[in-house]
Amino acid sequence: MNRYLGQTNLGLIGPLGQKKISAAKVAIIGCGALGTVAADLLTRAGVGRLSIIDRDVVELSNLQRQTLFIESDAAAKVPKAEAAAVRLRQTNSEVNIEALVVEFTGMNALELLRGHDLVIDATDNYPARFTINEACLALALPWVYGGVLGTMGTMGVFAPGGPCFRCLFTELPALGAAESCRLTGVLGSVTTIVAAAQVAEAIKIITGNEHRHNLLEFDLASGDFRTIDIARDPLCPACQLHQGEFLGRLPAPEAVVVCGEQSVLVPGGTGPVDLQSLGQRLSARGLKIEVSRYTLRIAAVDQCEVIIFGDGRALIYGTESIIRAKNIYTSLLG
């Protein structure tokens, strides 16, 4: 029995298109609401290799819309990329699934994306998208943008030879100007629609079919759908002036309150961390430690739970005070 019969019967794909899908190498940046749906659909479609890049761990509040995770993942705070990879390998053993528990930055963007055929944006912030845009321009890769807020969704394709993301969004939104899901909320069905549309465009590109050249916007509350034309900007700082504002640069080392959780993400200021050695030192101080391949988990520090990643980042749970979170981080890592 051909497991891909449902899509090979489509004139859009056919047996030849399926061979192209099976040979394709796709990177998904972000494994949240968009990334889990996109990863699931691409795995079921039978892509050859799927790289899942995400810095975060599973939270209980993620389960409302992030489809690959279960309650035990949230209880154990498993890294999202790792938890997703486990489910996806059970779904389709023919697909090479790579879990990358790392923060996507201007310093590692080219290394992470090189060797892929296509990139799917499942991030939730503009600096990451601007970095994806520059990296894909440098590597001549097509990428599919997706954004969700409240009951609204947006999706578009940016491919070599056409307008780029910064032809549409020239500058980063001013600090505090862009709404966030932490304040506005997200309807789960919106994320599913956007991710499904992203994968549809990805499959068109992989199989050599004509892809979308405009931006799709919709609002499920009002039922409105519309398209927006995208034109190349002759003064675009990315694809025309090649200013390179994001590649080769680290994000601003600022702690931030995490969307949807009473927690703070503290960036790694000390560089890579040997989690085993750190665990031994902290255990000697009487702290309850759990060390895994990707994280070190501390049950209670100043009434907060702490997860430290190998790159030096830390998630501090039980507070939304950045000052308190930084103090806890310093007490553990110096």
Coordinates of C-alpha atoms in Angstrom, one line a residue:
M1 CA 0.0 0.0 0.0
N2 CA 1.3 3.4 -1.0
R3 CA 1.0 5.6 2.2
Y4 CA 1.1 8.8 0.0
L5 CA -1.7 7.6 -2.4
G6 CA -4.0 10.4 -1.2
Q7 CA -1.6 13.1 -2.5
T8 CA 0.0 11.3 -5.4
N9 CA -3.5 11.1 -6.9
L10 CA -3.6 14.9 -7.0
G11 CA -2.7 16.4 -10.3
L12 CA -0.7 19.1 -8.4
I13 CA 1.7 16.4 -7.1
G14 CA 1.5 13.0 -8.8
P15 CA 4.2 10.3 -8.5
L16 CA 7.0 12.7 -9.8
G17 CA 6.0 15.4 -7.3
Q18 CA 6.1 12.8 -4.5
K19 CA 9.7 11.9 -5.4
K20 CA 10.5 15.6 -5.1
I21 CA 8.8 15.8 -1.7
S22 CA 10.7 12.7 -0.5
A23 CA 14.0 14.3 -1.6
A24 CA 13.3 17.8 -0.1
K25 CA 15.1 19.2 2.9
V26 CA 12.9 21.7 5.0
A27 CA 13.8 23.7 8.0
I28 CA 11.1 24.9 10.4
I29 CA 12.1 27.8 12.7
G30 CA 10.0 27.7 15.8
C31 CA 8.0 24.7 17.1
G32 CA 5.0 26.4 18.7
A33 CA 1.5 26.8 17.3
L34 CA 2.5 27.2 13.7
G35 CA 5.6 24.9 13.8
T36 CA 3.9 21.9 15.3
V37 CA 1.1 21.9 12.7
A38 CA 3.5 22.5 9.8
A39 CA 5.9 19.8 11.0
D40 CA 3.1 17.3 11.3
L41 CA 1.8 18.0 7.8
L42 CA 5.2 17.9 6.2
T43 CA 6.1 14.6 8.0
R44 CA 2.8 13.0 6.8
A45 CA 3.5 14.3 3.3
G46 CA 6.9 12.5 3.4
V47 CA 9.6 15.2 3.1
G48 CA 13.0 13.7 3.1
R49 CA 14.5 15.7 5.9
L50 CA 12.9 18.0 8.5
S51 CA 15.0 20.2 10.8
I52 CA 13.1 21.6 13.7
I53 CA 14.8 24.6 15.3
D54 CA 13.4 25.8 18.7
R55 CA 14.8 27.2 21.9
D56 CA 11.9 26.6 24.2
V57 CA 10.3 23.9 26.4
V58 CA 6.7 22.6 26.5
E59 CA 4.3 24.5 28.8
L60 CA 0.8 23.5 29.9
S61 CA -0.6 26.6 28.2
N62 CA 0.9 25.5 24.9
L63 CA -1.5 22.5 24.7
Q64 CA -4.4 24.7 23.6
R65 CA -2.9 25.2 20.2
Q66 CA 0.4 23.3 19.8
T67 CA -0.7 20.0 18.4
L68 CA 2.3 17.7 18.8
F69 CA 2.6 17.9 22.6
I70 CA 0.9 16.1 25.5
E71 CA 0.5 16.7 29.2
S72 CA 3.5 14.7 30.2
D73 CA 5.7 16.8 27.9
A74 CA 4.5 19.9 29.8
A75 CA 5.0 18.3 33.2
A76 CA 8.5 17.4 32.4
K77 CA 9.2 20.6 30.5
V78 CA 10.7 18.7 27.6
P79 CA 12.3 20.9 24.9
K80 CA 9.8 21.5 22.1
A81 CA 12.0 20.3 19.3
E82 CA 12.8 17.1 21.1
A83 CA 9.1 16.4 22.0
A84 CA 8.0 17.1 18.5
A85 CA 10.7 14.8 17.0
V86 CA 9.5 11.9 19.2
R87 CA 5.9 12.2 17.9
L88 CA 7.0 12.8 14.3
R89 CA 9.2 9.7 14.2
Q90 CA 6.3 7.7 15.4
T91 CA 4.2 9.2 12.6
N92 CA 6.5 8.6 9.7
S93 CA 9.7 6.6 10.1
E94 CA 10.7 7.4 6.5
V95 CA 11.4 11.0 7.3
N96 CA 14.8 12.1 8.8
I97 CA 13.8 14.3 11.7
E98 CA 16.4 16.5 13.3
A99 CA 15.7 18.3 16.6
L100 CA 17.8 21.4 17.2
V101 CA 17.3 22.8 20.7
V102 CA 19.0 26.1 20.1
E103 CA 18.2 29.8 19.8
F104 CA 18.0 31.0 16.2
T105 CA 20.2 34.1 15.8
G106 CA 22.1 36.1 13.3
M107 CA 25.3 34.3 14.4
N108 CA 24.0 30.7 13.6
A109 CA 21.4 31.4 10.9
L110 CA 23.5 30.5 7.9
E111 CA 24.9 27.4 9.6
L112 CA 21.4 26.2 10.6
L113 CA 19.8 26.8 7.2
R114 CA 22.5 25.9 4.8
G115 CA 21.8 22.6 3.0
H116 CA 18.0 23.0 3.1
D117 CA 15.7 23.6 0.1
L118 CA 13.1 25.7 1.9
V119 CA 12.4 27.4 5.2
I120 CA 9.1 27.8 7.1
D121 CA 8.9 30.7 9.5
A122 CA 7.0 29.7 12.7
T123 CA 8.6 32.3 14.9
D124 CA 6.6 34.9 16.8
N125 CA 8.8 38.0 16.5
Y126 CA 10.1 40.4 13.8
P127 CA 13.8 40.3 14.6
A128 CA 13.8 36.5 13.9
R129 CA 11.9 37.1 10.7
F130 CA 14.3 39.8 9.6
T131 CA 17.2 37.4 10.3
I132 CA 15.4 34.6 8.3
N133 CA 15.0 37.0 5.5
E134 CA 18.6 38.0 5.3
A135 CA 19.8 34.3 5.6
C136 CA 17.5 33.2 2.9
L137 CA 18.6 36.0 0.6
A138 CA 22.2 35.0 1.2
L139 CA 21.5 31.3 0.6
A140 CA 19.0 31.9 -2.3
L141 CA 16.3 29.9 -0.4
P142 CA 12.6 30.4 -0.6
W143 CA 10.8 30.8 2.7
V144 CA 7.2 30.9 3.8
Y145 CA 6.1 33.5 6.4
G146 CA 3.3 33.0 8.9
G147 CA 1.9 35.2 11.6
V148 CA -1.0 34.9 14.0
L149 CA -2.6 37.2 16.6
G150 CA -6.0 36.8 18.2
T151 CA -8.4 35.7 15.5
M152 CA -6.2 37.0 12.6
G153 CA -3.7 35.2 10.5
T154 CA -1.2 36.2 7.8
M155 CA 0.8 34.1 5.3
G156 CA 3.1 34.8 2.4
V157 CA 6.0 33.4 0.3
F158 CA 9.3 35.1 -0.3
A159 CA 11.4 33.5 -3.0
P160 CA 14.6 34.3 -4.8
G161 CA 14.1 36.9 -7.6
G162 CA 11.0 38.4 -6.0
P163 CA 10.3 41.0 -3.3
C164 CA 11.6 40.1 0.1
F165 CA 10.1 40.4 3.6
R166 CA 11.7 43.9 4.1
C167 CA 10.1 45.2 0.9
L168 CA 6.9 44.7 2.8
F169 CA 8.0 45.4 6.4
T170 CA 10.9 48.0 6.1
E171 CA 11.6 48.5 9.8
L172 CA 11.2 46.6 13.0
P173 CA 8.1 47.7 15.0
A174 CA 9.0 50.1 17.7
L175 CA 9.5 48.5 21.1
G176 CA 6.1 47.8 22.6
A177 CA 4.3 48.8 19.4
A178 CA 3.6 45.3 18.2
E179 CA 0.9 43.4 20.1
S180 CA 1.7 40.0 21.5
C181 CA -0.2 36.8 22.2
R182 CA 0.5 37.3 25.9
L183 CA -1.8 40.3 25.9
T184 CA -4.2 39.5 23.0
G185 CA -4.5 35.7 23.0
V186 CA -4.6 33.3 20.1
L187 CA -7.5 31.2 18.6
G188 CA -6.1 27.8 18.0
S189 CA -8.0 27.3 14.7
V190 CA -6.3 30.4 13.3
T191 CA -2.8 28.9 13.8
T192 CA -4.0 25.6 12.1
I193 CA -5.2 27.5 9.0
V194 CA -2.1 29.6 8.7
A195 CA 0.3 26.6 9.1
A196 CA -1.8 24.5 6.7
A197 CA -1.6 27.3 4.1
Q198 CA 2.2 27.6 4.7
V199 CA 2.7 23.9 4.0
A200 CA 0.5 24.1 0.9
E201 CA 2.8 26.8 -0.5
A202 CA 5.9 24.8 0.6
I203 CA 4.6 21.8 -1.3
K204 CA 3.9 23.9 -4.4
I205 CA 7.5 25.2 -4.3
I206 CA 9.0 21.7 -3.7
T207 CA 7.0 20.2 -6.6
G208 CA 7.7 23.0 -9.0
N209 CA 4.2 24.4 -9.1
E210 CA 3.4 28.1 -9.1
H211 CA 3.3 29.5 -5.6
R212 CA 1.5 32.5 -4.1
H213 CA 2.9 35.9 -4.9
N214 CA 0.8 38.0 -2.6
L215 CA 0.1 38.2 1.1
L216 CA -3.0 36.4 2.5
E217 CA -4.7 38.0 5.5
F218 CA -7.8 36.8 7.3
D219 CA -9.9 37.3 10.4
L220 CA -12.0 34.4 11.6
A221 CA -14.0 36.7 13.9
S222 CA -15.4 38.7 11.0
G223 CA -15.0 36.0 8.3
D224 CA -13.0 38.4 6.1
F225 CA -10.3 37.2 3.8
R226 CA -8.1 39.4 1.6
T227 CA -4.9 39.4 -0.4
I228 CA -2.3 42.2 -0.5
D229 CA 0.0 42.7 -3.4
I230 CA 3.8 42.8 -2.6
A231 CA 6.1 44.8 -4.8
R232 CA 9.9 45.0 -4.7
D233 CA 11.1 48.2 -3.0
P234 CA 14.0 49.7 -4.9
L235 CA 15.4 51.1 -1.6
C236 CA 14.9 47.9 0.4
P237 CA 17.7 47.7 3.0
A238 CA 17.9 43.9 2.6
C239 CA 17.5 42.7 -1.1
Q240 CA 18.5 46.0 -2.8
L241 CA 21.0 47.8 -0.5
H242 CA 22.3 44.7 1.1
Q243 CA 22.9 46.4 4.5
G244 CA 23.1 43.2 6.5
E245 CA 21.7 44.4 9.7
F246 CA 20.9 41.0 11.3
L247 CA 23.2 38.3 10.0
G248 CA 26.4 38.0 12.0
R249 CA 24.9 39.7 15.1
L250 CA 23.5 38.4 18.3
P251 CA 20.1 39.6 19.5
A252 CA 20.1 42.3 22.2
P253 CA 21.0 40.5 25.5
E254 CA 17.7 41.4 27.2
A255 CA 15.6 39.3 29.5
V256 CA 11.9 39.1 28.5
V257 CA 8.7 37.9 30.0
V258 CA 7.6 34.8 28.1
C259 CA 4.3 34.8 26.2
G260 CA 1.5 32.9 28.0
E261 CA 3.4 31.9 31.1
Q262 CA 4.5 33.4 34.4
S263 CA 8.1 33.1 33.5
V264 CA 11.1 35.1 32.3
L265 CA 13.7 34.1 29.6
V266 CA 17.2 35.3 30.6
P267 CA 19.7 35.2 27.7
G268 CA 23.0 33.4 28.1
G269 CA 25.6 35.9 29.0
T270 CA 28.2 33.4 30.0
G271 CA 28.3 31.4 26.7
P272 CA 28.0 27.6 26.5
V273 CA 27.4 25.7 29.7
D274 CA 28.6 22.2 30.7
L275 CA 25.3 21.1 32.2
Q276 CA 26.8 18.0 33.9
S277 CA 29.5 20.0 35.7
L278 CA 27.0 22.8 36.6
G279 CA 24.6 20.2 38.0
Q280 CA 27.3 18.7 40.2
R281 CA 28.2 22.2 41.6
L282 CA 24.6 23.1 42.3
S283 CA 23.8 19.7 43.8
A284 CA 26.6 20.3 46.2
R285 CA 24.7 23.4 47.3
G286 CA 21.7 21.2 48.3
L287 CA 19.6 22.1 45.2
K288 CA 17.4 19.4 43.6
I289 CA 18.8 18.9 40.1
E290 CA 17.6 17.0 37.0
V291 CA 20.0 17.0 34.0
S292 CA 19.0 15.8 30.5
R293 CA 20.7 16.0 27.1
Y294 CA 19.5 19.5 26.5
T295 CA 18.6 21.1 29.9
L296 CA 19.3 21.3 33.6
R297 CA 16.2 21.6 35.7
I298 CA 16.2 23.0 39.3
A299 CA 13.0 22.4 41.3
A300 CA 13.2 25.4 43.6
V301 CA 15.3 28.5 43.8
D302 CA 13.8 31.4 45.7
Q303 CA 10.4 29.8 45.2
C304 CA 11.0 29.6 41.4
E305 CA 11.6 26.7 39.1
V306 CA 14.6 27.1 36.7
I307 CA 15.6 25.5 33.5
I308 CA 19.1 26.2 32.1
F309 CA 20.0 25.3 28.5
G310 CA 23.4 24.3 27.2
D311 CA 23.9 27.6 25.4
G312 CA 23.6 29.5 28.8
R313 CA 20.0 30.7 28.4
A314 CA 17.6 30.1 31.4
L315 CA 13.8 30.1 31.9
I316 CA 12.8 31.3 35.3
Y317 CA 9.3 30.1 36.3
G318 CA 7.1 31.6 39.0
T319 CA 7.8 35.3 38.4
E320 CA 7.3 38.0 35.8
S321 CA 9.9 40.2 37.5
I322 CA 12.9 40.6 35.2
I323 CA 15.0 41.9 38.1
R324 CA 14.2 38.9 40.2
A325 CA 14.8 36.5 37.4
K326 CA 18.2 38.0 36.6
N327 CA 19.2 37.8 40.3
I328 CA 18.3 34.1 40.4
Y329 CA 20.3 33.5 37.2
T330 CA 23.3 35.3 38.6
S331 CA 23.1 33.3 41.8
L332 CA 23.3 30.1 39.8
L333 CA 25.7 30.9 36.9
G334 CA 27.6 33.9 38.2

